[in-house]
Amino acid sequence: MMQWLKINESVNSFVDGEITFVGTLINHLEEISRGWNQESTKKIYANDYLKIILPEIPNIGLSSLGRVDFEQALERIKNKGRNKPMSEERMRHFFILIERVLDAAERHYGYPNVLNLSAGNIAPSATTALSNRRGLRVPHILSEQEKIK
């Protein structure tokens, strides 16, 4: 296991026998961090996980975490900006860091990635960030009222 991410040993990787978000991060860190070759990148991303993301995600089993939990976590993260909300580009960064862990949880434990773009589930603030980035087009997700029309 990689040593560059130091997580407090008191954090539970499993709750009632079920893997947690942080447990997935710990157990699959090498896979999640693939492509992060520079030590400076690892240091920045470790700080992002430890100080910004993990405090906002409940340390409970993954099956108990839904899309709303991650959207609320992203909203709290957005408000951690210095004197103003974080930029959409910065929010996209956090969304991707969270999604990397959820992708690993889906591959290794069978938990569906509730933020997966292909499933049409994405936080509203992330939709804006994604659509503004490099001309990437994110399909419009119909609300329940729009589906009825």
Short mmCIF file of N, CA and C in Angstrom, two decimals:
data_model
loop_
_atom_site.label_atom_id
_atom_site.label_comp_id
_atom_site.label_asym_id
_atom_site.label_seq_id
_atom_site.Cartn_x
_atom_site.Cartn_y
_atom_site.Cartn_z
N MET A 1 0.84 -1.19 0.00
CA MET A 1 0.00 0.00 0.00
C MET A 1 0.88 1.25 0.00
N MET A 2 0.40 2.25 -0.66
CA MET A 2 1.14 3.51 -0.74
C MET A 2 1.12 4.21 0.62
N GLN A 3 2.22 4.86 0.93
CA GLN A 3 2.36 5.49 2.24
C GLN A 3 2.12 6.98 2.22
N TRP A 4 1.84 7.58 1.09
CA TRP A 4 1.73 9.03 1.02
C TRP A 4 0.42 9.56 1.57
N LEU A 5 -0.57 8.71 1.76
CA LEU A 5 -1.84 9.14 2.34
C LEU A 5 -1.94 8.57 3.76
N LYS A 6 -1.80 9.43 4.73
CA LYS A 6 -1.80 8.99 6.13
C LYS A 6 -3.17 9.25 6.75
N ILE A 7 -3.93 8.19 6.94
CA ILE A 7 -5.26 8.30 7.51
C ILE A 7 -5.23 7.82 8.95
N ASN A 8 -5.87 8.57 9.83
CA ASN A 8 -5.94 8.25 11.24
C ASN A 8 -6.43 6.81 11.42
N GLU A 9 -5.71 6.03 12.21
CA GLU A 9 -6.06 4.63 12.42
C GLU A 9 -7.39 4.44 13.13
N SER A 10 -7.91 5.48 13.75
CA SER A 10 -9.20 5.35 14.46
C SER A 10 -10.38 5.40 13.49
N VAL A 11 -10.13 5.77 12.23
CA VAL A 11 -11.20 5.82 11.23
C VAL A 11 -11.54 4.39 10.83
N ASN A 12 -12.83 4.10 10.77
CA ASN A 12 -13.28 2.75 10.47
C ASN A 12 -13.35 2.49 8.97
N SER A 13 -12.66 1.43 8.53
CA SER A 13 -12.74 1.01 7.13
C SER A 13 -14.00 0.20 6.90
N PHE A 14 -14.49 -0.42 7.96
CA PHE A 14 -15.72 -1.21 7.89
C PHE A 14 -16.63 -0.81 9.03
N VAL A 15 -17.92 -0.75 8.77
CA VAL A 15 -18.92 -0.50 9.81
C VAL A 15 -19.94 -1.63 9.68
N ASP A 16 -20.14 -2.35 10.77
CA ASP A 16 -21.04 -3.51 10.78
C ASP A 16 -20.71 -4.47 9.63
N GLY A 17 -19.43 -4.67 9.39
CA GLY A 17 -18.98 -5.61 8.37
C GLY A 17 -19.07 -5.09 6.94
N GLU A 18 -19.42 -3.83 6.77
CA GLU A 18 -19.57 -3.26 5.43
C GLU A 18 -18.50 -2.20 5.18
N ILE A 19 -17.93 -2.23 3.98
CA ILE A 19 -16.88 -1.27 3.61
C ILE A 19 -17.43 0.16 3.61
N THR A 20 -16.61 1.10 4.01
CA THR A 20 -16.98 2.52 4.02
C THR A 20 -16.27 3.22 2.86
N PHE A 21 -16.60 4.48 2.65
CA PHE A 21 -15.93 5.29 1.64
C PHE A 21 -14.43 5.35 1.92
N VAL A 22 -14.07 5.68 3.15
CA VAL A 22 -12.65 5.78 3.52
C VAL A 22 -11.99 4.41 3.44
N GLY A 23 -12.69 3.35 3.75
CA GLY A 23 -12.15 2.01 3.64
C GLY A 23 -11.80 1.67 2.20
N THR A 24 -12.67 2.07 1.28
CA THR A 24 -12.40 1.87 -0.14
C THR A 24 -11.17 2.66 -0.56
N LEU A 25 -11.08 3.90 -0.09
CA LEU A 25 -9.93 4.74 -0.40
C LEU A 25 -8.64 4.08 0.09
N ILE A 26 -8.64 3.60 1.31
CA ILE A 26 -7.45 2.97 1.89
C ILE A 26 -7.09 1.68 1.14
N ASN A 27 -8.08 0.82 0.92
CA ASN A 27 -7.83 -0.49 0.33
C ASN A 27 -7.44 -0.44 -1.15
N HIS A 28 -7.85 0.61 -1.84
CA HIS A 28 -7.61 0.67 -3.29
C HIS A 28 -6.90 1.96 -3.70
N LEU A 29 -6.10 2.48 -2.80
CA LEU A 29 -5.41 3.75 -3.04
C LEU A 29 -4.53 3.71 -4.28
N GLU A 30 -3.83 2.62 -4.48
CA GLU A 30 -2.94 2.53 -5.64
C GLU A 30 -3.73 2.66 -6.94
N GLU A 31 -4.85 1.99 -7.02
CA GLU A 31 -5.71 2.06 -8.21
C GLU A 31 -6.33 3.46 -8.36
N ILE A 32 -6.85 4.00 -7.27
CA ILE A 32 -7.51 5.31 -7.28
C ILE A 32 -6.53 6.40 -7.70
N SER A 33 -5.28 6.26 -7.28
CA SER A 33 -4.28 7.31 -7.55
C SER A 33 -3.47 7.05 -8.81
N ARG A 34 -3.87 6.09 -9.61
CA ARG A 34 -3.14 5.81 -10.85
C ARG A 34 -3.04 7.08 -11.69
N GLY A 35 -1.85 7.40 -12.13
CA GLY A 35 -1.63 8.60 -12.93
C GLY A 35 -1.15 9.79 -12.11
N TRP A 36 -1.18 9.68 -10.80
CA TRP A 36 -0.69 10.77 -9.96
C TRP A 36 0.78 10.49 -9.66
N ASN A 37 1.64 10.77 -10.59
CA ASN A 37 3.04 10.37 -10.50
C ASN A 37 3.91 11.32 -9.69
N GLN A 38 3.61 12.58 -9.72
CA GLN A 38 4.42 13.57 -9.02
C GLN A 38 4.11 13.56 -7.52
N GLU A 39 5.14 13.64 -6.71
CA GLU A 39 4.95 13.69 -5.25
C GLU A 39 4.12 14.92 -4.87
N SER A 40 4.31 16.02 -5.57
CA SER A 40 3.56 17.24 -5.26
C SER A 40 2.06 17.02 -5.51
N THR A 41 1.72 16.29 -6.57
CA THR A 41 0.31 15.99 -6.85
C THR A 41 -0.27 15.12 -5.74
N LYS A 42 0.46 14.10 -5.35
CA LYS A 42 -0.01 13.21 -4.28
C LYS A 42 -0.23 13.98 -2.98
N LYS A 43 0.66 14.91 -2.69
CA LYS A 43 0.55 15.70 -1.46
C LYS A 43 -0.71 16.57 -1.50
N ILE A 44 -0.96 17.21 -2.63
CA ILE A 44 -2.15 18.06 -2.78
C ILE A 44 -3.42 17.23 -2.66
N TYR A 45 -3.46 16.09 -3.36
CA TYR A 45 -4.66 15.26 -3.35
C TYR A 45 -4.88 14.60 -1.99
N ALA A 46 -3.79 14.23 -1.31
CA ALA A 46 -3.91 13.68 0.04
C ALA A 46 -4.55 14.73 0.95
N ASN A 47 -4.10 15.96 0.84
CA ASN A 47 -4.66 17.05 1.63
C ASN A 47 -6.15 17.24 1.29
N ASP A 48 -6.49 17.16 0.00
CA ASP A 48 -7.88 17.31 -0.42
C ASP A 48 -8.77 16.23 0.19
N TYR A 49 -8.30 15.00 0.18
CA TYR A 49 -9.07 13.91 0.79
C TYR A 49 -9.17 14.09 2.31
N LEU A 50 -8.02 14.30 2.95
CA LEU A 50 -7.98 14.32 4.41
C LEU A 50 -8.67 15.53 5.03
N LYS A 51 -8.46 16.71 4.46
CA LYS A 51 -8.96 17.92 5.10
C LYS A 51 -10.28 18.44 4.54
N ILE A 52 -10.60 18.05 3.31
CA ILE A 52 -11.79 18.61 2.69
C ILE A 52 -12.87 17.57 2.44
N ILE A 53 -12.53 16.44 1.82
CA ILE A 53 -13.55 15.46 1.42
C ILE A 53 -13.98 14.56 2.57
N LEU A 54 -13.04 13.87 3.20
CA LEU A 54 -13.41 12.88 4.22
C LEU A 54 -14.21 13.45 5.39
N PRO A 55 -13.92 14.66 5.86
CA PRO A 55 -14.75 15.18 6.96
C PRO A 55 -16.22 15.39 6.58
N GLU A 56 -16.51 15.47 5.28
CA GLU A 56 -17.88 15.74 4.83
C GLU A 56 -18.66 14.48 4.46
N ILE A 57 -18.00 13.35 4.39
CA ILE A 57 -18.69 12.11 4.02
C ILE A 57 -18.84 11.25 5.26
N PRO A 58 -20.08 10.90 5.60
CA PRO A 58 -20.30 10.09 6.80
C PRO A 58 -19.53 8.77 6.73
N ASN A 59 -18.95 8.38 7.85
CA ASN A 59 -18.19 7.13 7.91
C ASN A 59 -19.14 5.98 8.25
N ILE A 60 -19.97 5.64 7.26
CA ILE A 60 -20.93 4.56 7.38
C ILE A 60 -20.76 3.64 6.18
N GLY A 61 -21.41 2.50 6.23
CA GLY A 61 -21.32 1.56 5.12
C GLY A 61 -21.78 2.19 3.81
N LEU A 62 -21.14 1.80 2.72
CA LEU A 62 -21.45 2.40 1.42
C LEU A 62 -22.89 2.21 0.99
N SER A 63 -23.51 1.11 1.38
CA SER A 63 -24.90 0.89 0.96
C SER A 63 -25.85 1.91 1.61
N SER A 64 -25.40 2.55 2.67
CA SER A 64 -26.22 3.56 3.35
C SER A 64 -26.01 4.96 2.78
N LEU A 65 -25.06 5.11 1.87
CA LEU A 65 -24.78 6.41 1.26
C LEU A 65 -25.43 6.48 -0.11
N GLY A 66 -26.22 7.49 -0.32
CA GLY A 66 -26.87 7.68 -1.61
C GLY A 66 -26.41 8.94 -2.30
N ARG A 67 -26.97 9.17 -3.44
CA ARG A 67 -26.62 10.34 -4.25
C ARG A 67 -26.79 11.63 -3.45
N VAL A 68 -27.87 11.73 -2.69
CA VAL A 68 -28.15 12.94 -1.91
C VAL A 68 -27.04 13.19 -0.89
N ASP A 69 -26.53 12.13 -0.28
CA ASP A 69 -25.44 12.29 0.69
C ASP A 69 -24.21 12.92 0.04
N PHE A 70 -23.89 12.47 -1.16
CA PHE A 70 -22.72 13.02 -1.86
C PHE A 70 -22.99 14.42 -2.38
N GLU A 71 -24.19 14.69 -2.83
CA GLU A 71 -24.54 16.05 -3.27
C GLU A 71 -24.45 17.02 -2.10
N GLN A 72 -24.95 16.59 -0.93
CA GLN A 72 -24.86 17.45 0.25
C GLN A 72 -23.41 17.65 0.67
N ALA A 73 -22.59 16.59 0.58
CA ALA A 73 -21.16 16.72 0.91
C ALA A 73 -20.50 17.71 -0.04
N LEU A 74 -20.82 17.61 -1.34
CA LEU A 74 -20.25 18.54 -2.32
C LEU A 74 -20.70 19.98 -2.05
N GLU A 75 -21.92 20.14 -1.63
CA GLU A 75 -22.41 21.49 -1.30
C GLU A 75 -21.66 22.06 -0.10
N ARG A 76 -21.43 21.23 0.92
CA ARG A 76 -20.66 21.69 2.09
C ARG A 76 -19.22 22.02 1.68
N ILE A 77 -18.65 21.20 0.82
CA ILE A 77 -17.29 21.45 0.34
C ILE A 77 -17.24 22.78 -0.42
N LYS A 78 -18.24 23.01 -1.24
CA LYS A 78 -18.29 24.26 -2.02
C LYS A 78 -18.24 25.48 -1.11
N ASN A 79 -18.87 25.38 0.04
CA ASN A 79 -18.91 26.50 0.97
C ASN A 79 -17.68 26.63 1.85
N LYS A 80 -16.68 25.78 1.65
CA LYS A 80 -15.44 25.85 2.41
C LYS A 80 -14.44 26.82 1.79
N GLY A 81 -14.82 27.46 0.70
CA GLY A 81 -13.92 28.40 0.04
C GLY A 81 -13.60 29.58 0.94
N ARG A 82 -12.48 30.21 0.68
CA ARG A 82 -12.07 31.37 1.47
C ARG A 82 -12.92 32.58 1.11
N ASN A 83 -13.79 32.97 2.00
CA ASN A 83 -14.63 34.16 1.86
C ASN A 83 -15.64 34.10 0.71
N LYS A 84 -15.67 33.02 -0.05
CA LYS A 84 -16.65 32.85 -1.12
C LYS A 84 -16.71 31.37 -1.48
N PRO A 85 -17.77 30.95 -2.14
CA PRO A 85 -17.85 29.54 -2.55
C PRO A 85 -16.70 29.18 -3.50
N MET A 86 -16.32 27.91 -3.48
CA MET A 86 -15.26 27.45 -4.38
C MET A 86 -15.73 27.52 -5.82
N SER A 87 -14.78 27.69 -6.72
CA SER A 87 -15.08 27.79 -8.14
C SER A 87 -15.62 26.47 -8.68
N GLU A 88 -16.31 26.54 -9.80
CA GLU A 88 -16.84 25.34 -10.44
C GLU A 88 -15.71 24.40 -10.85
N GLU A 89 -14.59 24.95 -11.30
CA GLU A 89 -13.46 24.11 -11.68
C GLU A 89 -12.92 23.35 -10.47
N ARG A 90 -12.82 24.04 -9.34
CA ARG A 90 -12.35 23.38 -8.11
C ARG A 90 -13.35 22.32 -7.66
N MET A 91 -14.63 22.60 -7.81
CA MET A 91 -15.66 21.63 -7.43
C MET A 91 -15.60 20.39 -8.33
N ARG A 92 -15.29 20.59 -9.60
CA ARG A 92 -15.14 19.45 -10.51
C ARG A 92 -14.01 18.55 -10.01
N HIS A 93 -12.93 19.16 -9.55
CA HIS A 93 -11.80 18.41 -9.00
C HIS A 93 -12.26 17.52 -7.84
N PHE A 94 -13.02 18.07 -6.91
CA PHE A 94 -13.49 17.29 -5.76
C PHE A 94 -14.47 16.20 -6.21
N PHE A 95 -15.32 16.53 -7.15
CA PHE A 95 -16.26 15.55 -7.70
C PHE A 95 -15.49 14.36 -8.26
N ILE A 96 -14.44 14.62 -9.02
CA ILE A 96 -13.64 13.56 -9.63
C ILE A 96 -12.93 12.73 -8.56
N LEU A 97 -12.40 13.37 -7.52
CA LEU A 97 -11.75 12.62 -6.45
C LEU A 97 -12.74 11.69 -5.74
N ILE A 98 -13.94 12.17 -5.52
CA ILE A 98 -14.98 11.34 -4.89
C ILE A 98 -15.36 10.21 -5.84
N GLU A 99 -15.55 10.54 -7.11
CA GLU A 99 -15.98 9.54 -8.07
C GLU A 99 -14.94 8.43 -8.26
N ARG A 100 -13.66 8.75 -8.16
CA ARG A 100 -12.63 7.71 -8.27
C ARG A 100 -12.80 6.66 -7.19
N VAL A 101 -13.14 7.09 -5.99
CA VAL A 101 -13.35 6.14 -4.88
C VAL A 101 -14.62 5.33 -5.15
N LEU A 102 -15.68 6.00 -5.58
CA LEU A 102 -16.93 5.29 -5.86
C LEU A 102 -16.78 4.30 -7.01
N ASP A 103 -15.99 4.64 -8.01
CA ASP A 103 -15.72 3.71 -9.11
C ASP A 103 -15.01 2.46 -8.59
N ALA A 104 -14.04 2.64 -7.69
CA ALA A 104 -13.34 1.50 -7.10
C ALA A 104 -14.30 0.65 -6.27
N ALA A 105 -15.19 1.30 -5.54
CA ALA A 105 -16.18 0.56 -4.73
C ALA A 105 -17.10 -0.27 -5.62
N GLU A 106 -17.44 0.28 -6.77
CA GLU A 106 -18.30 -0.45 -7.71
C GLU A 106 -17.55 -1.65 -8.29
N ARG A 107 -16.31 -1.46 -8.68
CA ARG A 107 -15.52 -2.55 -9.27
C ARG A 107 -15.23 -3.66 -8.28
N HIS A 108 -14.90 -3.29 -7.05
CA HIS A 108 -14.42 -4.29 -6.09
C HIS A 108 -15.49 -4.82 -5.14
N TYR A 109 -16.52 -4.03 -4.89
CA TYR A 109 -17.51 -4.45 -3.90
C TYR A 109 -18.93 -4.50 -4.45
N GLY A 110 -19.11 -4.06 -5.68
CA GLY A 110 -20.43 -4.12 -6.30
C GLY A 110 -21.40 -3.02 -5.90
N TYR A 111 -20.91 -1.98 -5.22
CA TYR A 111 -21.78 -0.86 -4.86
C TYR A 111 -21.92 0.05 -6.06
N PRO A 112 -23.14 0.40 -6.45
CA PRO A 112 -23.29 1.27 -7.63
C PRO A 112 -22.74 2.66 -7.35
N ASN A 113 -22.07 3.21 -8.34
CA ASN A 113 -21.55 4.57 -8.24
C ASN A 113 -22.73 5.51 -8.43
N VAL A 114 -23.23 6.07 -7.35
CA VAL A 114 -24.43 6.91 -7.40
C VAL A 114 -24.18 8.26 -8.08
N LEU A 115 -22.92 8.58 -8.35
CA LEU A 115 -22.59 9.82 -9.05
C LEU A 115 -22.16 9.56 -10.49
N ASN A 116 -22.29 8.34 -10.94
CA ASN A 116 -21.82 7.95 -12.27
C ASN A 116 -22.52 8.73 -13.36
N LEU A 117 -21.74 9.37 -14.24
CA LEU A 117 -22.31 10.15 -15.34
C LEU A 117 -23.15 9.29 -16.27
N SER A 118 -22.69 8.07 -16.54
CA SER A 118 -23.42 7.23 -17.49
C SER A 118 -24.77 6.82 -16.95
N ALA A 119 -24.93 6.85 -15.66
CA ALA A 119 -26.22 6.52 -15.06
C ALA A 119 -27.14 7.72 -15.04
N GLY A 120 -26.63 8.88 -15.46
CA GLY A 120 -27.46 10.09 -15.47
C GLY A 120 -27.61 10.72 -14.10
N ASN A 121 -26.80 10.29 -13.15
CA ASN A 121 -26.88 10.83 -11.79
C ASN A 121 -25.67 11.70 -11.53
N ILE A 122 -25.90 12.98 -11.34
CA ILE A 122 -24.79 13.90 -11.09
C ILE A 122 -25.28 15.10 -10.30
N ALA A 123 -24.45 15.56 -9.42
CA ALA A 123 -24.80 16.72 -8.61
C ALA A 123 -24.99 17.94 -9.52
N PRO A 124 -25.99 18.77 -9.26
CA PRO A 124 -26.24 19.93 -10.12
C PRO A 124 -25.03 20.84 -10.31
N SER A 125 -24.28 21.11 -9.26
CA SER A 125 -23.12 21.99 -9.39
C SER A 125 -22.05 21.33 -10.25
N ALA A 126 -21.96 20.02 -10.19
CA ALA A 126 -20.98 19.32 -11.01
C ALA A 126 -21.39 19.34 -12.48
N THR A 127 -22.68 19.33 -12.76
CA THR A 127 -23.16 19.39 -14.14
C THR A 127 -22.67 20.66 -14.80
N THR A 128 -22.79 21.78 -14.12
CA THR A 128 -22.33 23.06 -14.66
C THR A 128 -20.83 23.02 -14.89
N ALA A 129 -20.10 22.52 -13.92
CA ALA A 129 -18.65 22.46 -14.04
C ALA A 129 -18.23 21.58 -15.21
N LEU A 130 -18.89 20.45 -15.36
CA LEU A 130 -18.55 19.55 -16.44
C LEU A 130 -18.87 20.14 -17.80
N SER A 131 -19.99 20.80 -17.92
CA SER A 131 -20.38 21.34 -19.21
C SER A 131 -19.51 22.52 -19.63
N ASN A 132 -18.92 23.20 -18.66
CA ASN A 132 -18.06 24.34 -18.96
C ASN A 132 -16.62 23.94 -19.24
N ARG A 133 -16.27 22.72 -18.98
CA ARG A 133 -14.89 22.27 -19.09
C ARG A 133 -14.60 21.72 -20.48
N ARG A 134 -13.72 22.35 -21.21
CA ARG A 134 -13.23 21.86 -22.50
C ARG A 134 -14.34 21.47 -23.46
N GLY A 135 -15.45 22.16 -23.42
CA GLY A 135 -16.52 21.91 -24.37
C GLY A 135 -17.24 20.59 -24.16
N LEU A 136 -17.01 19.94 -23.03
CA LEU A 136 -17.67 18.68 -22.75
C LEU A 136 -19.16 18.91 -22.61
N ARG A 137 -19.93 18.12 -23.29
CA ARG A 137 -21.38 18.27 -23.20
C ARG A 137 -21.95 17.19 -22.29
N VAL A 138 -22.64 17.64 -21.27
CA VAL A 138 -23.30 16.73 -20.35
C VAL A 138 -24.77 16.73 -20.71
N PRO A 139 -25.35 15.55 -20.92
CA PRO A 139 -26.76 15.53 -21.31
C PRO A 139 -27.63 16.12 -20.21
N HIS A 140 -28.68 16.82 -20.64
CA HIS A 140 -29.62 17.40 -19.69
C HIS A 140 -30.36 16.26 -18.99
N ILE A 141 -30.42 16.32 -17.68
CA ILE A 141 -31.10 15.29 -16.91
C ILE A 141 -32.51 15.79 -16.63
N LEU A 142 -33.48 15.05 -17.11
CA LEU A 142 -34.86 15.47 -16.96
C LEU A 142 -35.33 15.34 -15.53
N SER A 143 -36.04 16.36 -15.06
CA SER A 143 -36.67 16.28 -13.75
C SER A 143 -37.93 15.44 -13.89
N GLU A 144 -38.51 15.07 -12.79
CA GLU A 144 -39.73 14.27 -12.83
C GLU A 144 -40.85 15.01 -13.58
N GLN A 145 -40.93 16.33 -13.39
CA GLN A 145 -41.96 17.12 -14.09
C GLN A 145 -41.71 17.17 -15.59
N GLU A 146 -40.44 17.27 -15.98
CA GLU A 146 -40.12 17.31 -17.41
C GLU A 146 -40.41 15.96 -18.08
N LYS A 147 -40.23 14.86 -17.32
CA LYS A 147 -40.50 13.53 -17.88
C LYS A 147 -41.97 13.35 -18.18
N ILE A 148 -42.83 13.98 -17.39
CA ILE A 148 -44.29 13.85 -17.55
C ILE A 148 -44.77 14.57 -18.79
N LYS A 149 -44.14 15.70 -19.15
CA LYS A 149 -44.59 16.52 -20.29
C LYS A 149 -44.47 15.80 -21.58
#
